[in-house]
Short mmCIF file of C-alpha atoms and ligand atoms in Angstrom, two decimals:
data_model
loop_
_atom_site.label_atom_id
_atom_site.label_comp_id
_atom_site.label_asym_id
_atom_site.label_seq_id
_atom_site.Cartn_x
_atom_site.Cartn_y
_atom_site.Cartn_z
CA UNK Z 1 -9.89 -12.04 141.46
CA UNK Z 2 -6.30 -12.94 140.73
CA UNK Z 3 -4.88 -15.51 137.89
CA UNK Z 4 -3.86 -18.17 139.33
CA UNK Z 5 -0.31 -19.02 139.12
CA UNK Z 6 -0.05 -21.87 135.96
CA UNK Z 7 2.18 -24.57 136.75
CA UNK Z 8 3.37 -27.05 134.23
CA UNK Z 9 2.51 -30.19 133.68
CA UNK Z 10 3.19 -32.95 135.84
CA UNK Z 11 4.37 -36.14 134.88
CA UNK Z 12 1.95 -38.36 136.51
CA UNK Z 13 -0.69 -35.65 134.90
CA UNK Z 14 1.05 -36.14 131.24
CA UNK Z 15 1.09 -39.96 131.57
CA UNK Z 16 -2.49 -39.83 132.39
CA UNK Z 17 -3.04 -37.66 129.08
CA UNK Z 18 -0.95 -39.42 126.93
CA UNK Z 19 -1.35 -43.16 127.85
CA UNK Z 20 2.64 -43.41 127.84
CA UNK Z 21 4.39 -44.14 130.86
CA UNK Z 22 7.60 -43.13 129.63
CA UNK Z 23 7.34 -39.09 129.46
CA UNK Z 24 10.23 -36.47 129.63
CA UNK Z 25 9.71 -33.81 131.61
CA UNK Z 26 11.42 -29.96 130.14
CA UNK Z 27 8.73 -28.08 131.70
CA UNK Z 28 9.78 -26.74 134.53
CA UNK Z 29 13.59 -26.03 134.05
CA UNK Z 30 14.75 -28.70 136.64
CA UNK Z 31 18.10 -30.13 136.68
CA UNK Z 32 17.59 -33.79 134.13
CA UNK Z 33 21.04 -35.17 136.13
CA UNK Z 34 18.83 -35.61 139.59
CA UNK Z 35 19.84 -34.14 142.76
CA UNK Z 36 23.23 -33.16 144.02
CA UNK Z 37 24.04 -36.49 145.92
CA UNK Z 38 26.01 -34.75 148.79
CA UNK Z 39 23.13 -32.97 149.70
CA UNK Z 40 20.97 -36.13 149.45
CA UNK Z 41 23.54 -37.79 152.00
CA UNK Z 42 23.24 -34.90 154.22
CA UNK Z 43 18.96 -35.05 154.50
CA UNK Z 44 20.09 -38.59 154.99
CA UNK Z 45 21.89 -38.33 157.99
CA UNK Z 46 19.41 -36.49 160.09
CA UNK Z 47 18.16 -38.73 163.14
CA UNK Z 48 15.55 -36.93 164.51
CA UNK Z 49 12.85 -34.06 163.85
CA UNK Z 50 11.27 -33.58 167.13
CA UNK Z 51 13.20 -30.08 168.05
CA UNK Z 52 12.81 -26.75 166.07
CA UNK Z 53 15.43 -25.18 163.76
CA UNK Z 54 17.34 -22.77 165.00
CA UNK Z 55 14.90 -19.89 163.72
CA UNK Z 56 17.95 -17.39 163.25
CA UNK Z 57 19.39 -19.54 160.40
CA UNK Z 58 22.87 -18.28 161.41
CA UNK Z 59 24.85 -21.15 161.02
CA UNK Z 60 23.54 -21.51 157.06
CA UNK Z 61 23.48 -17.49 156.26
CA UNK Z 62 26.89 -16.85 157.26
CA UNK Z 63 27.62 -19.73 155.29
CA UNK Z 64 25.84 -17.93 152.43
CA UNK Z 65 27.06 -14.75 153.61
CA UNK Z 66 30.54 -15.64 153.36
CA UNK Z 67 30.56 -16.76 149.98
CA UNK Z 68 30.01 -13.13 148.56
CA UNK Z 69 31.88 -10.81 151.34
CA UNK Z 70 28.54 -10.52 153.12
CA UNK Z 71 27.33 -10.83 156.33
CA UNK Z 72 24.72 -12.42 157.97
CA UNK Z 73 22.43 -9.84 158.41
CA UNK Z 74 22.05 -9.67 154.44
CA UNK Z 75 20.68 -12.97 154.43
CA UNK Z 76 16.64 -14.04 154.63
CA UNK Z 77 15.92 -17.94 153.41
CA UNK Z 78 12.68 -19.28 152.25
CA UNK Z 79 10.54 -21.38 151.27
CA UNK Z 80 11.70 -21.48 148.01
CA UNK Z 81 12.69 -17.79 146.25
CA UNK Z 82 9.02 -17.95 145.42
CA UNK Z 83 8.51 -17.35 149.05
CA UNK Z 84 10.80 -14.43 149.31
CA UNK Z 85 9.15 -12.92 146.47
CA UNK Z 86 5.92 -12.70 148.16
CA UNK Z 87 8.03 -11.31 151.28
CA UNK Z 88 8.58 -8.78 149.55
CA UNK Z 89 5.40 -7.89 148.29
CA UNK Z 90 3.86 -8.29 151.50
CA UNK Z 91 6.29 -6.14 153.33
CA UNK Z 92 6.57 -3.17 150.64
CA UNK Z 93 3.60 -3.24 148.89
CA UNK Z 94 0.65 -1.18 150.08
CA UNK Z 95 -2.60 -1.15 148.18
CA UNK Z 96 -2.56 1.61 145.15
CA UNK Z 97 0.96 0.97 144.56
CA UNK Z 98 2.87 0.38 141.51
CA UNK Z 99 5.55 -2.30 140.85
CA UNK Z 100 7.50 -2.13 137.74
CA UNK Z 101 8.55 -5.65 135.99
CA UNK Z 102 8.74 -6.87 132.01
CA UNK Z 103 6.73 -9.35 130.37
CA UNK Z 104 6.47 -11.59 129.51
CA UNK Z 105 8.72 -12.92 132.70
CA UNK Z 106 7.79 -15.01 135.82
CA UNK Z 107 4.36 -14.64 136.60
CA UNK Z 108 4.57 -15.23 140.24
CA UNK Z 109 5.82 -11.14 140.72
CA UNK Z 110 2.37 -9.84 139.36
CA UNK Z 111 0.25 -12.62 141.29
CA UNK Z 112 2.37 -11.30 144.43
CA UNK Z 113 1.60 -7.51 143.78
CA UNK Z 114 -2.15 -8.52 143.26
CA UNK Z 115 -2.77 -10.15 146.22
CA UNK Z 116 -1.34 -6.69 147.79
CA UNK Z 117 -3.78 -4.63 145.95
CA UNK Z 118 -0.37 -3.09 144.18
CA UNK Z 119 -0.78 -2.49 140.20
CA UNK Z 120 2.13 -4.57 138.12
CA UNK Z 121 3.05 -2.22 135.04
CA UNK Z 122 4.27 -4.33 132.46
CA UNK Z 123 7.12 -3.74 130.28
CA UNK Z 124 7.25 -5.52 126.77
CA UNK Z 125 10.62 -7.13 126.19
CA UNK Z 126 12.64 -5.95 122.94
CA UNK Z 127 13.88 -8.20 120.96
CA UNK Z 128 13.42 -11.08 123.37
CA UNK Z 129 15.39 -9.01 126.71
CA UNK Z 130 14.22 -7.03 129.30
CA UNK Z 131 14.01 -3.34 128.07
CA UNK Z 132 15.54 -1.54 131.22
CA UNK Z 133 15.85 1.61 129.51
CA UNK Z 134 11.90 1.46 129.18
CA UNK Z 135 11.43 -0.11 132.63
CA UNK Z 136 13.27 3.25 134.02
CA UNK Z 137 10.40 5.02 131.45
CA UNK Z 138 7.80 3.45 133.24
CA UNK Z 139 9.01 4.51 137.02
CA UNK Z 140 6.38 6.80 138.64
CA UNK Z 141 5.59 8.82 141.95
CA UNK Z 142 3.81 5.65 142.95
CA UNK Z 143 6.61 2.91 141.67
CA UNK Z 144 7.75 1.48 145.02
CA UNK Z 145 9.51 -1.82 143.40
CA UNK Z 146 11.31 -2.83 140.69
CA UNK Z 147 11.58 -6.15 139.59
CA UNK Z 148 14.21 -8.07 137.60
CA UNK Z 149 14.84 -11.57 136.48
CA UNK Z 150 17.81 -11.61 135.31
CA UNK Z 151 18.37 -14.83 133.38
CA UNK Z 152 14.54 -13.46 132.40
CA UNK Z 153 12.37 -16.80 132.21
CA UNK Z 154 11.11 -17.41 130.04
CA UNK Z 155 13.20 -16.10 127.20
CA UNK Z 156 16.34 -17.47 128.96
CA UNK Z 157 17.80 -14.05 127.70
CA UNK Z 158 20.49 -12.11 130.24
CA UNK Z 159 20.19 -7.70 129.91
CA UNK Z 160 24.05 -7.72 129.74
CA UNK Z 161 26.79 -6.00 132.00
CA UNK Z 162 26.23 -2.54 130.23
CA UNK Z 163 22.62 -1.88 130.37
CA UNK Z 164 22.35 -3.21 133.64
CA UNK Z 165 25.00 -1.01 135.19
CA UNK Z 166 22.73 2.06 133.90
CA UNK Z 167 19.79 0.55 135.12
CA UNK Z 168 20.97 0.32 138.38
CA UNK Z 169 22.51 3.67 138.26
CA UNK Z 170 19.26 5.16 137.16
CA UNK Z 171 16.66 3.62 139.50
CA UNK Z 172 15.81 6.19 141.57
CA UNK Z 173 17.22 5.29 145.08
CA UNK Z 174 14.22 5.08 146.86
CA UNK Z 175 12.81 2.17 144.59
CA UNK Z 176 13.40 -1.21 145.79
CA UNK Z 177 15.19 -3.34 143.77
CA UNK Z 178 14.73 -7.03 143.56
CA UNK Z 179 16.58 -9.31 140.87
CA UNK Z 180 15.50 -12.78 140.85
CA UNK Z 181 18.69 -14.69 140.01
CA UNK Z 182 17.13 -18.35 139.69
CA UNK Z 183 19.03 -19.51 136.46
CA UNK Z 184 22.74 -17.32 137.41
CA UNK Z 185 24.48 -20.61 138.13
CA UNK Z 186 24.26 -21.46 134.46
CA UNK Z 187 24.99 -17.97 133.04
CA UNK Z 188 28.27 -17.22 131.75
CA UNK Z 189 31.26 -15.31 134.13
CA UNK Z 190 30.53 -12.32 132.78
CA UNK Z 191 26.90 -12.13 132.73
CA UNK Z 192 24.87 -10.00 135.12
CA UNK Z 193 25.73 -10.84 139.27
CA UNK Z 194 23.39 -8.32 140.77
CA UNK Z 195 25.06 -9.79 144.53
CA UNK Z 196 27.65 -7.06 143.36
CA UNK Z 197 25.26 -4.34 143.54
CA UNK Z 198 24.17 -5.37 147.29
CA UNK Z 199 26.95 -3.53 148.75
CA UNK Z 200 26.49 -1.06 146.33
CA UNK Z 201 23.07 0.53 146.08
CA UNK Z 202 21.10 0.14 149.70
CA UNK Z 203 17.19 -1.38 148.70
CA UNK Z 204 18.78 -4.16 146.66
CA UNK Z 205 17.23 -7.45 146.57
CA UNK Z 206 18.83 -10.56 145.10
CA UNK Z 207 16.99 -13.90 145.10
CA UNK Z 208 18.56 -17.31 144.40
CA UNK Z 209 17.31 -20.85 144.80
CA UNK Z 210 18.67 -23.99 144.69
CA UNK Z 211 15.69 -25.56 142.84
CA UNK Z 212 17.56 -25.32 139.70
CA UNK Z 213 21.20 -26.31 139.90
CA UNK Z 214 21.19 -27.91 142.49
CA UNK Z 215 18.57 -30.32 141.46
CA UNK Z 216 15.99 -29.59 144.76
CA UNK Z 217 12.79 -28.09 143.71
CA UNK Z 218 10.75 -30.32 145.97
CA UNK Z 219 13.24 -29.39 148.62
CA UNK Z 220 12.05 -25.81 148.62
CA UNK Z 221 14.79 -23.52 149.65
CA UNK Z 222 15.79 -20.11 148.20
CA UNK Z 223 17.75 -17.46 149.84
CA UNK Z 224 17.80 -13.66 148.99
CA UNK Z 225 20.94 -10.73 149.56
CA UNK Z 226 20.61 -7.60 150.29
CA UNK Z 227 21.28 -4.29 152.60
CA UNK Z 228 20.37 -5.36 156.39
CA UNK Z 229 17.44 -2.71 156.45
CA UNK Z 230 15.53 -4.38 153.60
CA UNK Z 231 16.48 -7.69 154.86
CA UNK Z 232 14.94 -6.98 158.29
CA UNK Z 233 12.38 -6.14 157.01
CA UNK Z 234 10.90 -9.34 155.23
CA UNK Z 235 12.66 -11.28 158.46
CA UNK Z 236 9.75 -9.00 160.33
CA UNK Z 237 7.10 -10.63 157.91
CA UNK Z 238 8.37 -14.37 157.42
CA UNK Z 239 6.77 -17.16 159.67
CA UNK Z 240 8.97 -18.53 162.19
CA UNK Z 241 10.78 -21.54 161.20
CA UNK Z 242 9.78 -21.03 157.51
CA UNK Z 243 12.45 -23.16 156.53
CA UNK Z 244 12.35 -27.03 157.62
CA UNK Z 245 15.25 -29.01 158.50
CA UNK Z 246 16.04 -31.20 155.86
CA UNK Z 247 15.81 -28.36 153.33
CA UNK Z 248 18.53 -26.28 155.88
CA UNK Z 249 20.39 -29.82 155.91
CA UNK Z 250 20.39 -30.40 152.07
CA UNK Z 251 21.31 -27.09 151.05
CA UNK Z 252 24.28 -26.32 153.24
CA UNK Z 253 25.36 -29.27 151.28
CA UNK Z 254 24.36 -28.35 148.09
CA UNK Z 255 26.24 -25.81 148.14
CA UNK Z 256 29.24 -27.29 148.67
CA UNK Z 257 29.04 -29.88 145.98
CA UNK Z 258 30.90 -28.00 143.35
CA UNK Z 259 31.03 -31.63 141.24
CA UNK Z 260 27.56 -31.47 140.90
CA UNK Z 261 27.23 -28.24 139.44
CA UNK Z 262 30.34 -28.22 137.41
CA UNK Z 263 28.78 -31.85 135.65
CA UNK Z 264 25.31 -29.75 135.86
CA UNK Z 265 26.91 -26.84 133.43
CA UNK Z 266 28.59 -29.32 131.32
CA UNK Z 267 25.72 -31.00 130.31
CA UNK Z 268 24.30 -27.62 129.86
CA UNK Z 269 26.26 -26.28 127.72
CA UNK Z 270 26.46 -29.59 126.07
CA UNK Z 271 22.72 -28.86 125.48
CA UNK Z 272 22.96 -26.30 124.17
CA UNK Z 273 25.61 -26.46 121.51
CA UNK Z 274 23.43 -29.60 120.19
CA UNK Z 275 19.65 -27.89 120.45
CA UNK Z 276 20.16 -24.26 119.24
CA UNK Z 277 22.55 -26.15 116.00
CA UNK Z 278 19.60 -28.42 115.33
CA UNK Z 279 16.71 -25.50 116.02
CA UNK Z 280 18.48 -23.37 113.73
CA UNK Z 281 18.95 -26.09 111.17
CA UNK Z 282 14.87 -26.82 111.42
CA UNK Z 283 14.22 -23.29 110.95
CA UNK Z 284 13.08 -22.68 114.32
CA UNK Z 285 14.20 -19.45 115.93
CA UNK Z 286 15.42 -19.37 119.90
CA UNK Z 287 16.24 -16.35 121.69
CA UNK Z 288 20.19 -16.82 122.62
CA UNK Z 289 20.05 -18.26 126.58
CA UNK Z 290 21.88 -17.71 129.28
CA UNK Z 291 19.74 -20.40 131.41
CA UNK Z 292 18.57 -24.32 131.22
CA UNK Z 293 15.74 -23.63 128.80
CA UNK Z 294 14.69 -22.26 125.77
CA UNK Z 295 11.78 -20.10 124.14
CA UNK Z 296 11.64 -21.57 120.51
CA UNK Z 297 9.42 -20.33 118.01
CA UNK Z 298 6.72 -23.16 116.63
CA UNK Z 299 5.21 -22.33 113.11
CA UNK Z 300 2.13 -23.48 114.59
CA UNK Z 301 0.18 -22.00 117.81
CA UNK Z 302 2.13 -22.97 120.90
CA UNK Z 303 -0.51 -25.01 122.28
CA UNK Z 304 -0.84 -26.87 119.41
CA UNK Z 305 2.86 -27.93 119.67
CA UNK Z 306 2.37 -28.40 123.66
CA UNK Z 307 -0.26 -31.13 123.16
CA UNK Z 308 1.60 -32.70 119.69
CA UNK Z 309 4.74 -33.15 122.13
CA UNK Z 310 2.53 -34.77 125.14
CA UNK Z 311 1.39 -37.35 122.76
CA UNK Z 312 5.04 -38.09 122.11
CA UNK Z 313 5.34 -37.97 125.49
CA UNK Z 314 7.46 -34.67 125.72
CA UNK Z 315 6.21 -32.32 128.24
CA UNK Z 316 7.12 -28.75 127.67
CA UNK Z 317 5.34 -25.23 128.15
CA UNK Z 318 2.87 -23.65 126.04
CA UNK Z 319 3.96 -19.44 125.61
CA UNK Z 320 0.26 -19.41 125.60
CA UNK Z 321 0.25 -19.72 129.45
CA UNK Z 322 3.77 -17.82 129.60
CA UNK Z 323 2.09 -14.63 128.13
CA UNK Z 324 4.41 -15.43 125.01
CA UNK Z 325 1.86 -16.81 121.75
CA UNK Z 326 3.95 -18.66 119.14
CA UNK Z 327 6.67 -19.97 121.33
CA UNK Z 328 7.04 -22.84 123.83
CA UNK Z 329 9.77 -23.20 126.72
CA UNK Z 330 11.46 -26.04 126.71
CA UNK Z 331 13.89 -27.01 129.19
CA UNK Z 332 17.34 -28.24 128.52
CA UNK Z 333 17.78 -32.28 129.38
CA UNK Z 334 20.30 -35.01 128.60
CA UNK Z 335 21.71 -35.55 125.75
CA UNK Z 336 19.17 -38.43 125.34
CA UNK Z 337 16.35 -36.45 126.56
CA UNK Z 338 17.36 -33.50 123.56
CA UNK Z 339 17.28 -35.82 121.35
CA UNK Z 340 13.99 -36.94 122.07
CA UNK Z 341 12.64 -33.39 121.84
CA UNK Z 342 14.46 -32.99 118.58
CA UNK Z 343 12.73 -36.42 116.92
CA UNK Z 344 9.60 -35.10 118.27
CA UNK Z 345 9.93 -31.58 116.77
CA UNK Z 346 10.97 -32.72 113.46
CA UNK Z 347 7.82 -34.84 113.52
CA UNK Z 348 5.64 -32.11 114.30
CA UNK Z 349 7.26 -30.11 112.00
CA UNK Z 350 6.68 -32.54 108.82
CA UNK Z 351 3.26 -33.19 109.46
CA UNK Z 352 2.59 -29.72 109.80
CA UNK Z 353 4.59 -29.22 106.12
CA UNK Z 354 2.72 -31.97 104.65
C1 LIG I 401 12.57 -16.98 137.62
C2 LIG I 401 12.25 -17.98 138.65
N1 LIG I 401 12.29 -17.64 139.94
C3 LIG I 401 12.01 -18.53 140.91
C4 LIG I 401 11.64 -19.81 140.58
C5 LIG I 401 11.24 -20.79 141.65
O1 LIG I 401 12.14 -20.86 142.63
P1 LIG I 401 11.91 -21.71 143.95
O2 LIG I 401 11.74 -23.13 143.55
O3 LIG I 401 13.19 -21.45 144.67
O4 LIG I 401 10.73 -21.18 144.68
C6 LIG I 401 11.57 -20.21 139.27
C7 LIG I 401 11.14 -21.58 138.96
O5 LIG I 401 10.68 -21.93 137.94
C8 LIG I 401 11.89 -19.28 138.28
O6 LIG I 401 11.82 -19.62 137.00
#
């Protein structure tokens, strides 16, 4: 059978563990400043549900379309990315094949290939970032997809501009290519935009969400790019009206709501200057991150440190579920939320020295 997908702990799950009712949640990358309110307004406004969506979507991907020199036939939404994902295993996959990815990375791309009877081979990271010189290594007669994420959770680590233009050079063109872009928004400018290679190199997939930025993971709506051939095809394999009306309502305004993100970067960044000057300063090493979360290196096993931080009430992710022993991901919060995590560490950290 398959593994199961692991999510991370809830917090109505970690207040039931730790007796506290006041837990932090940096588990699951979400945005700490809420949801963008424009888009809350929006799901607001709607009067009724009784009709259908328009099942073409072609109001909202020529929106999408337009904000990358696209058009709407390189658009497919979903339920979530994490439903495009298993689009695209379920429309390219046949049993026997191989898909190429890294690990440790998100686990849902080798749960998708499973279920398809496809074999994931797994490429090791080096030095914390997807190896895509060894990722072109591992292409065979029998690779029919490559897949990148690119911010790679959970390192948080980007590939960079150079190796990626390689890469994508080298990928033998019959290989699909699909980049899962969930954490771009917080990236810097010149950090990997695999959108720029849709126009480019024909079987190119680009997935984006706007779980993350845009503060709506239970919203669940992600959207992919690509060349209109690949693109029909997962629009061949989607359920009709896959996406519901309040999520095609929220995100068009989303979206828009370039306040929300610009605040949602600041604090980022604000984040990060704080956390990777303190980890360092604690001794605790962090792979540099180009996303809202961190892999940090605990001197003790990273379950351990998961359940020492629940009974602070700090919820975070154990690399032992992450394929990634001796590190937990932690997500990037308020300032007040950091600091939390920070008194928490330190605590951990002098017990364990004492
Ligand atoms: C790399 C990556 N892709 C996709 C997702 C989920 O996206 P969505 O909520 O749009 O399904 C996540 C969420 O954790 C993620 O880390």
């Amino acid at each position: 059978m398959f593994e199961p997908y692991q999510r991370g702990t809830s917090i109505e799950e970690a207040r039931r563990r730790s007796g506290m009712r006041h837990v932090i949640k940096l588990a699951s990358n979400e945005n700490p400043l809420g949801t963008s309110p424009k888009a809350l307004a929006a799901m607001r406004s709607l009067e009724s549900l009784n009709v259908y969506v328009d099942d073409t979507y072609l109001d909202l991907k020529e929106k999408l379309a337009a904000r990358h020199g696209l058009r709407a036939e390189n658009v497919v939404l979903g339920h979530g990315s994490n439903e495009i994902v298993r689009l695209v295993a379920d429309a390219f996959l046949e049993p026997g094949d191989e898909m190429v990815m890294a690990v440790p990375t998100f686990a849902l791309y080798r749960l998708a290939a499973a279920i398809r009877g496809a074999r994931a081979i797994e490429v090791p990271l080096r030095d914390g970032v997807t190896d895509l010189g060894a990722m072109l290594v591992a292409v065979s007669d029998r690779t029919r997809v490559a897949f990148v994420c690119e911010p790679n959770n959970p390192t948080g680590t980007g590939a960079g501009r150079e190796a990626w233009k390689t890469f994508v050079e080298q990928l033998p063109a019959r290989i699909l290519l699909v980049v899962d872009q969930a954490y771009r928004e917080y990236a810097p400018p010149d950090a990997v935009d695999a959108i720029e290679d849709v126009g480019l190199r024909p079987r190119t997939i680009v997935l984006r969400t706007t779980s993350k930025i845009y503060g709506l993971a239970a919203l669940r709506f992600g959207y992919g790019f690509g060349d209109a051939e690949s693109i029909g095809t997962l629009e061949r394999v989607r359920l009709p009206f896959n996406v519901a009306a309040p999520a095609l309502a929220g995100a068009s305004a989303a979206l828009d709501d370039d306040e929300f993100v610009r605040r949602s970067i600041a604090v980022n960044e604000s984040g990060k200057a704080l956390l990777s000057a303190q980890f360092a300063e604690m001794g605790l090493h962090a792979f540099a991150t180009q996303a809202n979360f961190y892999a940090l290196a605990v001197p003790v096993s990273a379950s351990h440190a998961y359940e020492t931080l629940l009974r602070s009430g700090i919820i975070v992710r154990s690399g032992d579920a992450l394929r990634m022993p001796g590190r937990i991901r932690v997500s990037i919060g308020t300032e007040e939320q950091n600091r939390a995590l920070l008194a928490a560490l330190q605590e951990m950290l002098t017990r364990w020295r004492t």
